[in-house]
mmCIF file of C-alpha atoms in Angstrom:
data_model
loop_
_atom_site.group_PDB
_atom_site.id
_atom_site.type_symbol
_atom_site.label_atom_id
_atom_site.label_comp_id
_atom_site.label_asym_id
_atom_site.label_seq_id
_atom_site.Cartn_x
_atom_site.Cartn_y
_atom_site.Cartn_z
ATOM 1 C CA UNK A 1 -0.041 -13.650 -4.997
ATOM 2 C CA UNK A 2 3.593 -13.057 -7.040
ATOM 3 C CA UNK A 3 4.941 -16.234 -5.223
ATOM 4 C CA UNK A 4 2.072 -18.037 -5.966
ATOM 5 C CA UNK A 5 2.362 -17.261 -10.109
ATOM 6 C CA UNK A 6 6.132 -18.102 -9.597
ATOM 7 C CA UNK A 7 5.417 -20.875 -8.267
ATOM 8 C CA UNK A 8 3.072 -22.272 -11.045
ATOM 9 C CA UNK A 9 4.856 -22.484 -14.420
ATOM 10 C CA UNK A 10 2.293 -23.894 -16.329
ATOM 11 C CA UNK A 11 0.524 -21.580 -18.380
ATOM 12 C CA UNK A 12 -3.341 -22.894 -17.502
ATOM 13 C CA UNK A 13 -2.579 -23.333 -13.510
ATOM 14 C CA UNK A 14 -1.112 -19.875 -13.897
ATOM 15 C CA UNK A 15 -4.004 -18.558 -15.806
ATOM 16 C CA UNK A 16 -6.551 -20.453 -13.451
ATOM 17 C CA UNK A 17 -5.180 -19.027 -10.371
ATOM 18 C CA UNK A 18 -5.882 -15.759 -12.350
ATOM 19 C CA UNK A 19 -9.178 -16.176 -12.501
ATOM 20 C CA UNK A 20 -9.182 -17.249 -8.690
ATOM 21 C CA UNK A 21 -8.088 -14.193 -7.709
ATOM 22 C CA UNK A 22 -10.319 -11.976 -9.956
ATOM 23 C CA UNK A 23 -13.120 -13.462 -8.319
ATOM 24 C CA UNK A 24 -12.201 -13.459 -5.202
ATOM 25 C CA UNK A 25 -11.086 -9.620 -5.046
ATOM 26 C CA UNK A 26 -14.907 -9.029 -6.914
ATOM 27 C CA UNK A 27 -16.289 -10.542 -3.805
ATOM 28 C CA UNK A 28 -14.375 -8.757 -1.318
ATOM 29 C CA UNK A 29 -15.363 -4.932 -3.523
ATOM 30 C CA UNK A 30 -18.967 -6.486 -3.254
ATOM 31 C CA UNK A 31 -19.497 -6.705 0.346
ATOM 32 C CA UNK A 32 -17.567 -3.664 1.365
ATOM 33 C CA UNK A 33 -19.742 -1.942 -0.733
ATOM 34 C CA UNK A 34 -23.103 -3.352 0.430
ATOM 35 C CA UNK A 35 -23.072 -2.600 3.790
ATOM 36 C CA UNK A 36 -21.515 0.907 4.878
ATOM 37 C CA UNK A 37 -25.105 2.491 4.935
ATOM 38 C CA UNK A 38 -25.219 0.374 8.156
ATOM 39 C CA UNK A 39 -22.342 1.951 10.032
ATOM 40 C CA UNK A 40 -21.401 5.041 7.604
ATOM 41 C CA UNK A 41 -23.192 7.997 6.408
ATOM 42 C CA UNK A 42 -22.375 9.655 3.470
ATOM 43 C CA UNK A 43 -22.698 8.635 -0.452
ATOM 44 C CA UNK A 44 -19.383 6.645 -1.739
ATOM 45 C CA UNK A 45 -18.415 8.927 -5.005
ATOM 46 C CA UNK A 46 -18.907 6.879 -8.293
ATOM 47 C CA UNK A 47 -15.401 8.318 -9.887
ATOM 48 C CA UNK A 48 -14.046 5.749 -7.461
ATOM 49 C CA UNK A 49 -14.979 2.577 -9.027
ATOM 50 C CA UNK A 50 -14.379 4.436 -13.013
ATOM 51 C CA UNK A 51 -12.038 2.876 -15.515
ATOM 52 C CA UNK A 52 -11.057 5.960 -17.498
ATOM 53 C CA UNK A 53 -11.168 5.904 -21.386
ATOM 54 C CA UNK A 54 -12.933 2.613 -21.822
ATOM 55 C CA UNK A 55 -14.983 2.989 -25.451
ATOM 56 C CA UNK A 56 -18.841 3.065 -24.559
ATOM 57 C CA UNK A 57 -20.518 0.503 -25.845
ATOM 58 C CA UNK A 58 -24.294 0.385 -26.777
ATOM 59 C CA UNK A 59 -24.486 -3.417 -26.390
ATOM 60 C CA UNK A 60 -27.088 -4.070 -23.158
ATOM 61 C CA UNK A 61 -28.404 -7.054 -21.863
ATOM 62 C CA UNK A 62 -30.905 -8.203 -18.767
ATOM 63 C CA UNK A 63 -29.041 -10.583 -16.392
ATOM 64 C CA UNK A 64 -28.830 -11.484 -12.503
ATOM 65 C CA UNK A 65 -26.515 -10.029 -10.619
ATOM 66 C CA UNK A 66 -26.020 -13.244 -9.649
ATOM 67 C CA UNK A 67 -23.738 -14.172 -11.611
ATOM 68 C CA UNK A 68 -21.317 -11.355 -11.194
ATOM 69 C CA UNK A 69 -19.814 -9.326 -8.216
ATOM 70 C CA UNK A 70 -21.801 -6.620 -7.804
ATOM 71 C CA UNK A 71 -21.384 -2.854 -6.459
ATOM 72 C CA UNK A 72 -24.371 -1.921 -5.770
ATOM 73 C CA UNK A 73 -23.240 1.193 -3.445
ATOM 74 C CA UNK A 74 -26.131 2.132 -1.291
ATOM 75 C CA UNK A 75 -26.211 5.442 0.373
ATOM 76 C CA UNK A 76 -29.135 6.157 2.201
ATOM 77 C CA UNK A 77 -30.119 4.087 5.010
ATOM 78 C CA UNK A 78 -34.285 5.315 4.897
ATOM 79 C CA UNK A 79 -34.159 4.085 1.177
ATOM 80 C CA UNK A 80 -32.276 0.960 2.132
ATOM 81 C CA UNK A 81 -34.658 0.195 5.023
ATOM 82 C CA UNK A 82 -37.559 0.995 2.811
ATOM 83 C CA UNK A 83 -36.490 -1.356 0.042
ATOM 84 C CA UNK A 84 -35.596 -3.511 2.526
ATOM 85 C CA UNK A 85 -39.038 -4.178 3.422
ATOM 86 C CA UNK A 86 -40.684 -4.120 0.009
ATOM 87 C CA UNK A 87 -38.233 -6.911 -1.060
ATOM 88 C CA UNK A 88 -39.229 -8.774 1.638
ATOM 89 C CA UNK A 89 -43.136 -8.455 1.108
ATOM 90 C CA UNK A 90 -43.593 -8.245 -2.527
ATOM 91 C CA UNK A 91 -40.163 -9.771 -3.652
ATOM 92 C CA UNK A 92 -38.213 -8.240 -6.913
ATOM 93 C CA UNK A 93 -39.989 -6.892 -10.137
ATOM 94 C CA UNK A 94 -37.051 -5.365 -12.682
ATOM 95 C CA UNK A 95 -40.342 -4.027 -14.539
ATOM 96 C CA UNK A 96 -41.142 -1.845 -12.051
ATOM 97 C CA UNK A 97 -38.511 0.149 -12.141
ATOM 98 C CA UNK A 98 -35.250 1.369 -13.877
ATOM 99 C CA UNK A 99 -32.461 -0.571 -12.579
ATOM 100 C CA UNK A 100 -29.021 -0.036 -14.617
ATOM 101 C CA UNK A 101 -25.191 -1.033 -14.341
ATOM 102 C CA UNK A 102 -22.565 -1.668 -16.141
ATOM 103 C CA UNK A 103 -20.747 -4.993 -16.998
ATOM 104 C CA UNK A 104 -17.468 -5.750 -17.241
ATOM 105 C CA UNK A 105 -17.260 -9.214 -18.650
ATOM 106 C CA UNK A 106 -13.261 -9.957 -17.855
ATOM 107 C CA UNK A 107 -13.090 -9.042 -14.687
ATOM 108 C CA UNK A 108 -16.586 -10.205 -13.877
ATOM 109 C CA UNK A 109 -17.990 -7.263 -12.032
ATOM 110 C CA UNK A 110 -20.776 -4.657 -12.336
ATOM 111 C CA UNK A 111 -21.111 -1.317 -10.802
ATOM 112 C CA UNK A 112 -25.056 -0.818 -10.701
ATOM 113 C CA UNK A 113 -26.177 2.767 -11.198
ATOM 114 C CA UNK A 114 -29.588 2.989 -11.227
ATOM 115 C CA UNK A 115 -31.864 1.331 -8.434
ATOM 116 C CA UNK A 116 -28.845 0.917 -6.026
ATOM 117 C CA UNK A 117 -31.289 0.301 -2.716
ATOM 118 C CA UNK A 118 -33.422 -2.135 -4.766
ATOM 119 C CA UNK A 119 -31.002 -4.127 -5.987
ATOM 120 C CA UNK A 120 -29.147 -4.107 -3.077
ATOM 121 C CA UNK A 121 -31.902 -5.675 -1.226
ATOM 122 C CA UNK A 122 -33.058 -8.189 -3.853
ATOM 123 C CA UNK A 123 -29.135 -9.739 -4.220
ATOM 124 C CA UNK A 124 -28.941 -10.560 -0.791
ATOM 125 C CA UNK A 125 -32.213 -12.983 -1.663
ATOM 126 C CA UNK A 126 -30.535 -14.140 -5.091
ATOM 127 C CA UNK A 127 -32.862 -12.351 -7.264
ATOM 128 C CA UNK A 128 -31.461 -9.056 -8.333
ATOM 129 C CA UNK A 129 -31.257 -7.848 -11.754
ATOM 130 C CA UNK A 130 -30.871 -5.015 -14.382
ATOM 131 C CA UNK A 131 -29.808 -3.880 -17.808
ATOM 132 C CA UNK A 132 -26.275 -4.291 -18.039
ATOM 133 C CA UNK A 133 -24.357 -1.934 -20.459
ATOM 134 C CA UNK A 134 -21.781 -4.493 -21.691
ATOM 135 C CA UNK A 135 -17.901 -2.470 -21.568
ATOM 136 C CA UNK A 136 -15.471 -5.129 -22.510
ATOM 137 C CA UNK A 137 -11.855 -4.169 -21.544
ATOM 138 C CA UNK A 138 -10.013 -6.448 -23.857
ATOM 139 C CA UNK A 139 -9.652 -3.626 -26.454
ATOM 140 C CA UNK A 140 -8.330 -1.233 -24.148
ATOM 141 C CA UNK A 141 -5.383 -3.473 -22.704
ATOM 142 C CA UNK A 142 -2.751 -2.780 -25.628
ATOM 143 C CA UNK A 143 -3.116 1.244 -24.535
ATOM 144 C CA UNK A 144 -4.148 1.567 -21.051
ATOM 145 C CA UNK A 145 -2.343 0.171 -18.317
ATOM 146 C CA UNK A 146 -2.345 1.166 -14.269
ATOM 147 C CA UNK A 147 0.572 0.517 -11.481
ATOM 148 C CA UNK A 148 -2.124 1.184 -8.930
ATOM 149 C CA UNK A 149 -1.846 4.517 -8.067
ATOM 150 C CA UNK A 150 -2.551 6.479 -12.054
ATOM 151 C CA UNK A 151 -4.010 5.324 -14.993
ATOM 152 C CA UNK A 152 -1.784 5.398 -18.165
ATOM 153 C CA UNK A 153 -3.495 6.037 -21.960
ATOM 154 C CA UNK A 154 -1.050 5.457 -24.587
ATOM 155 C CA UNK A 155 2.122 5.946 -21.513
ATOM 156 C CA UNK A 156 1.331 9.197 -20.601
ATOM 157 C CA UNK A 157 -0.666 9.537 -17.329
ATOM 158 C CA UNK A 158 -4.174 9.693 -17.551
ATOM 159 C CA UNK A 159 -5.905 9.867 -14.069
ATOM 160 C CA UNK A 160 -5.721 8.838 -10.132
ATOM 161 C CA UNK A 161 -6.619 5.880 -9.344
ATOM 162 C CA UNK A 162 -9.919 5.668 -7.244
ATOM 163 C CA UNK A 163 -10.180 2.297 -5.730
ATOM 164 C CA UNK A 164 -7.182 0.077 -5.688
ATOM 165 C CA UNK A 165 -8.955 -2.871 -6.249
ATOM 166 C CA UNK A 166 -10.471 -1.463 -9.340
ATOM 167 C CA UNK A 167 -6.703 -1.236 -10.618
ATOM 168 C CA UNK A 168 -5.754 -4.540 -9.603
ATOM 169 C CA UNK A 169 -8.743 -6.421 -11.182
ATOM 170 C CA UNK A 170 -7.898 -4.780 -14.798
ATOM 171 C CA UNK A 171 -3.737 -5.952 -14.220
ATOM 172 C CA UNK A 172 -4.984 -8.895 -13.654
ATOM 173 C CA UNK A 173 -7.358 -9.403 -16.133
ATOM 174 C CA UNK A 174 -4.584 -7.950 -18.674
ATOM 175 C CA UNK A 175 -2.332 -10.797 -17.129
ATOM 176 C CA UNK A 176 -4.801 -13.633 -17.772
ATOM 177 C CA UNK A 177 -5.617 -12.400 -21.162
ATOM 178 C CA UNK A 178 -1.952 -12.350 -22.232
ATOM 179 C CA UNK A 179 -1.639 -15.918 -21.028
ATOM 180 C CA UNK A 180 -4.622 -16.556 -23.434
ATOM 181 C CA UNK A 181 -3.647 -15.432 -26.154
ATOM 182 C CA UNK A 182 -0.377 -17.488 -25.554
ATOM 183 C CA UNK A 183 -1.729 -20.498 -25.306
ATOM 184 C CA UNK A 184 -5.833 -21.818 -25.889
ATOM 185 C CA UNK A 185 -6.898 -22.888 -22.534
ATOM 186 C CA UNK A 186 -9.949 -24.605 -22.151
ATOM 187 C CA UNK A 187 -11.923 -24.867 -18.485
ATOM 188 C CA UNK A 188 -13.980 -27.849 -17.650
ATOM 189 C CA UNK A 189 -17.375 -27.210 -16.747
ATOM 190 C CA UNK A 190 -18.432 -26.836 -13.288
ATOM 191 C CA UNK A 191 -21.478 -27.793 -11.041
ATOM 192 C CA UNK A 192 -22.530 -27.954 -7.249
ATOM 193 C CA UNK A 193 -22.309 -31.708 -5.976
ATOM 194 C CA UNK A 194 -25.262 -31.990 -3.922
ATOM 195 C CA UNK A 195 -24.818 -35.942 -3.348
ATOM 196 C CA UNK A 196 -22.859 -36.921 -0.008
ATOM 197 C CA UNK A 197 -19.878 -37.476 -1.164
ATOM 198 C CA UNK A 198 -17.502 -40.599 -0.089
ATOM 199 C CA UNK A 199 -14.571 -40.627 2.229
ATOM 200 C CA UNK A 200 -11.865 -39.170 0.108
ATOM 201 C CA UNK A 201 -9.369 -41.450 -0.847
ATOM 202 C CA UNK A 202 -5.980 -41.676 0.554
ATOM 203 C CA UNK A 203 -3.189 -39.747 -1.009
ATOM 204 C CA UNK A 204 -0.431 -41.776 -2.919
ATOM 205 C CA UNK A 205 2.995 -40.711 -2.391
ATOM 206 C CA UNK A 206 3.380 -38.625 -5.114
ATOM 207 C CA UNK A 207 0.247 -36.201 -4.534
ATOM 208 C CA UNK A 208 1.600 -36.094 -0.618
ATOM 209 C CA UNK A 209 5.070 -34.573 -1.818
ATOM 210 C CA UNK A 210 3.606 -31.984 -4.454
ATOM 211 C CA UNK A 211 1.988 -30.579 -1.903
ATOM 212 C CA UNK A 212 4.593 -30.367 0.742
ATOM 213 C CA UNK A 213 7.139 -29.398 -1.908
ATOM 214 C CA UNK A 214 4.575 -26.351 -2.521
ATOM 215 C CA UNK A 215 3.867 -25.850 1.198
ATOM 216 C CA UNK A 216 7.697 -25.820 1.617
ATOM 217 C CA UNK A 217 8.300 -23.214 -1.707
ATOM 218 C CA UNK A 218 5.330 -20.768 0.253
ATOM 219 C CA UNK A 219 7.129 -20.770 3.910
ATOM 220 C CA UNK A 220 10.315 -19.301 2.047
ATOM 221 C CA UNK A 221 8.590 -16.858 0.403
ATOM 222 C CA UNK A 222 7.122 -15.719 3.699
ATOM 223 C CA UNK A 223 10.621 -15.786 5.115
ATOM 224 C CA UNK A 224 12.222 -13.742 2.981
ATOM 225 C CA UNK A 225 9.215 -11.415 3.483
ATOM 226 C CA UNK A 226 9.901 -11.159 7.115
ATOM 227 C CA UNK A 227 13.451 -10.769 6.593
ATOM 228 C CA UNK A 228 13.087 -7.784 4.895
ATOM 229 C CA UNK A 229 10.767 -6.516 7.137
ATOM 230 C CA UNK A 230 13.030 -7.185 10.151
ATOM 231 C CA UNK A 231 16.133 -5.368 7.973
ATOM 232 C CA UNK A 232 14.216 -2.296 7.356
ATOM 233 C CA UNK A 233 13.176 -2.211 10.507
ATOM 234 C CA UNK A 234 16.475 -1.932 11.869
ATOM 235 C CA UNK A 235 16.476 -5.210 14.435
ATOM 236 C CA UNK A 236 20.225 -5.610 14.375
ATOM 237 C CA UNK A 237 21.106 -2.053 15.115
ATOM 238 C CA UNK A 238 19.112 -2.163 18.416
ATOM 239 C CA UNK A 239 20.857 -5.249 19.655
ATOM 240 C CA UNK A 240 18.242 -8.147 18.224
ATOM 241 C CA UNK A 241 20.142 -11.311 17.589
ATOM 242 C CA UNK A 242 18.723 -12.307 14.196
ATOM 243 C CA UNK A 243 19.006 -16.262 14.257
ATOM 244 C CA UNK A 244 17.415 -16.272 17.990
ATOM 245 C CA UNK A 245 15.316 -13.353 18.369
ATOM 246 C CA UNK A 246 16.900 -12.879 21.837
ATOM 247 C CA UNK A 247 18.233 -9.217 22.927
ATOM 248 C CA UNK A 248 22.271 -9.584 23.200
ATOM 249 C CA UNK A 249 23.230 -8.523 26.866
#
């Protein structure tokens, strides 16, 4: 991830891969928290998934989860099972019952609270949702700041951290919005190509270095990685040959 962002010195490739990651870390929270009911027991606390001192906001809106990661945290496999099957015959109705969450727009993720089984159920068929309770972070990312394991209000420590991931999708959402700010980056619009697409053409010269020039700038990064790995490991004070890997007689 750090090589990567070295890597990339312009500010929208920087800011895109950004984005890339935010989503992709949203998906992985998602499905880790969809299915433990199936091999766990036990209710996964809520403080977990908590940014601390975030200003409540009364702004609330209906939306799919669709378009968001979503933990929905189910924690009781009869309820699961029975939404399961309701889902299933009689498909999802938000108006018949009270489904909640809330939304945080820059890091694209909600944390449902009300109706987890429900909603749960009706995602995995694409037509989940709830009333969001809209909790930007922007206004929070001059004075609250994490390094993964505490949260920090104003520099002074605030709270553990509950979930890792929770930490890591606010730094990076305070990353992307710095690069924002920096510079006004506008993303092209985006769509599903359902058409067979033709043979792709072959690559020119050019395109074919970049991306062996970035292949290249990864593998050393990995390298070094290793190498410090091997060092505090202590290979060459047991006798390993560093250049061959081969144990010196």
């Amino acid at each position: 991830m750090k090589s990567t962002l070295n890597y990339e010195k312009g500010v929208a490739a920087r800011a895109a891969f950004l984005d890339f990651a935010i989503h992709a870390i949203g998906r992985e929270l998602e499905a880790e928290t969809t299915a433990p009911t199936l091999h766990l027991s036990g209710e996964v606390p809520d403080e977990r998934f908590e940014i601390p001192n975030i200003p409540v906001n009364e702004e609330s809106r209906k939306a799919s989860l669709s378009a968001y990661n979503a933990i929905t945290r189910p924690w009781y496999t009869v309820r699961l099972r029975t939404a399961v099957r309701q889902i299933f015959e009689h498909g999802f109705r938000q108006e018949e019952g009270y489904f909640t969450g809330t939304l945080y727009p820059e890091i694209n993720l909600v944390a449902v609270s009300d109706g987890r089984h429900h909603l749960t159920a009706a995602s995995m068929k694409g037509t989940a949702s709830a009333k969001f309770w809209v909790t930007p972070l922007t206004p929070c990312f001059d004075t609250l700041r994490t390094d993964g394991a505490f949260w920090y209000f104003s520099e002074k420590q605030d709270a553990p951290v509950g979930e890792y991931r929770i930490a890591v999708l606010y730094e990076l959402a305070r990353q992307k919005q710095a690069l924002n700010q920096s510079e006004a980056i506008s993303e092209p619009p985006h769509g599903a190509d359902t058409i067979e697409q033709p043979p792709e053409e072959p690559w020119d010269a050019a395109a074919l270095l970049q991306f062996k020039n970035e292949e290249i700038f990864c593998l050393r990064q990995e390298v070094e990685i290793l190498k410090r790995h091997v060092e505090r490991l202590g290979g060459s004070s047991r006798g390993i040959d560093k250049p061959t890997g081969r144990t010196r007689e």
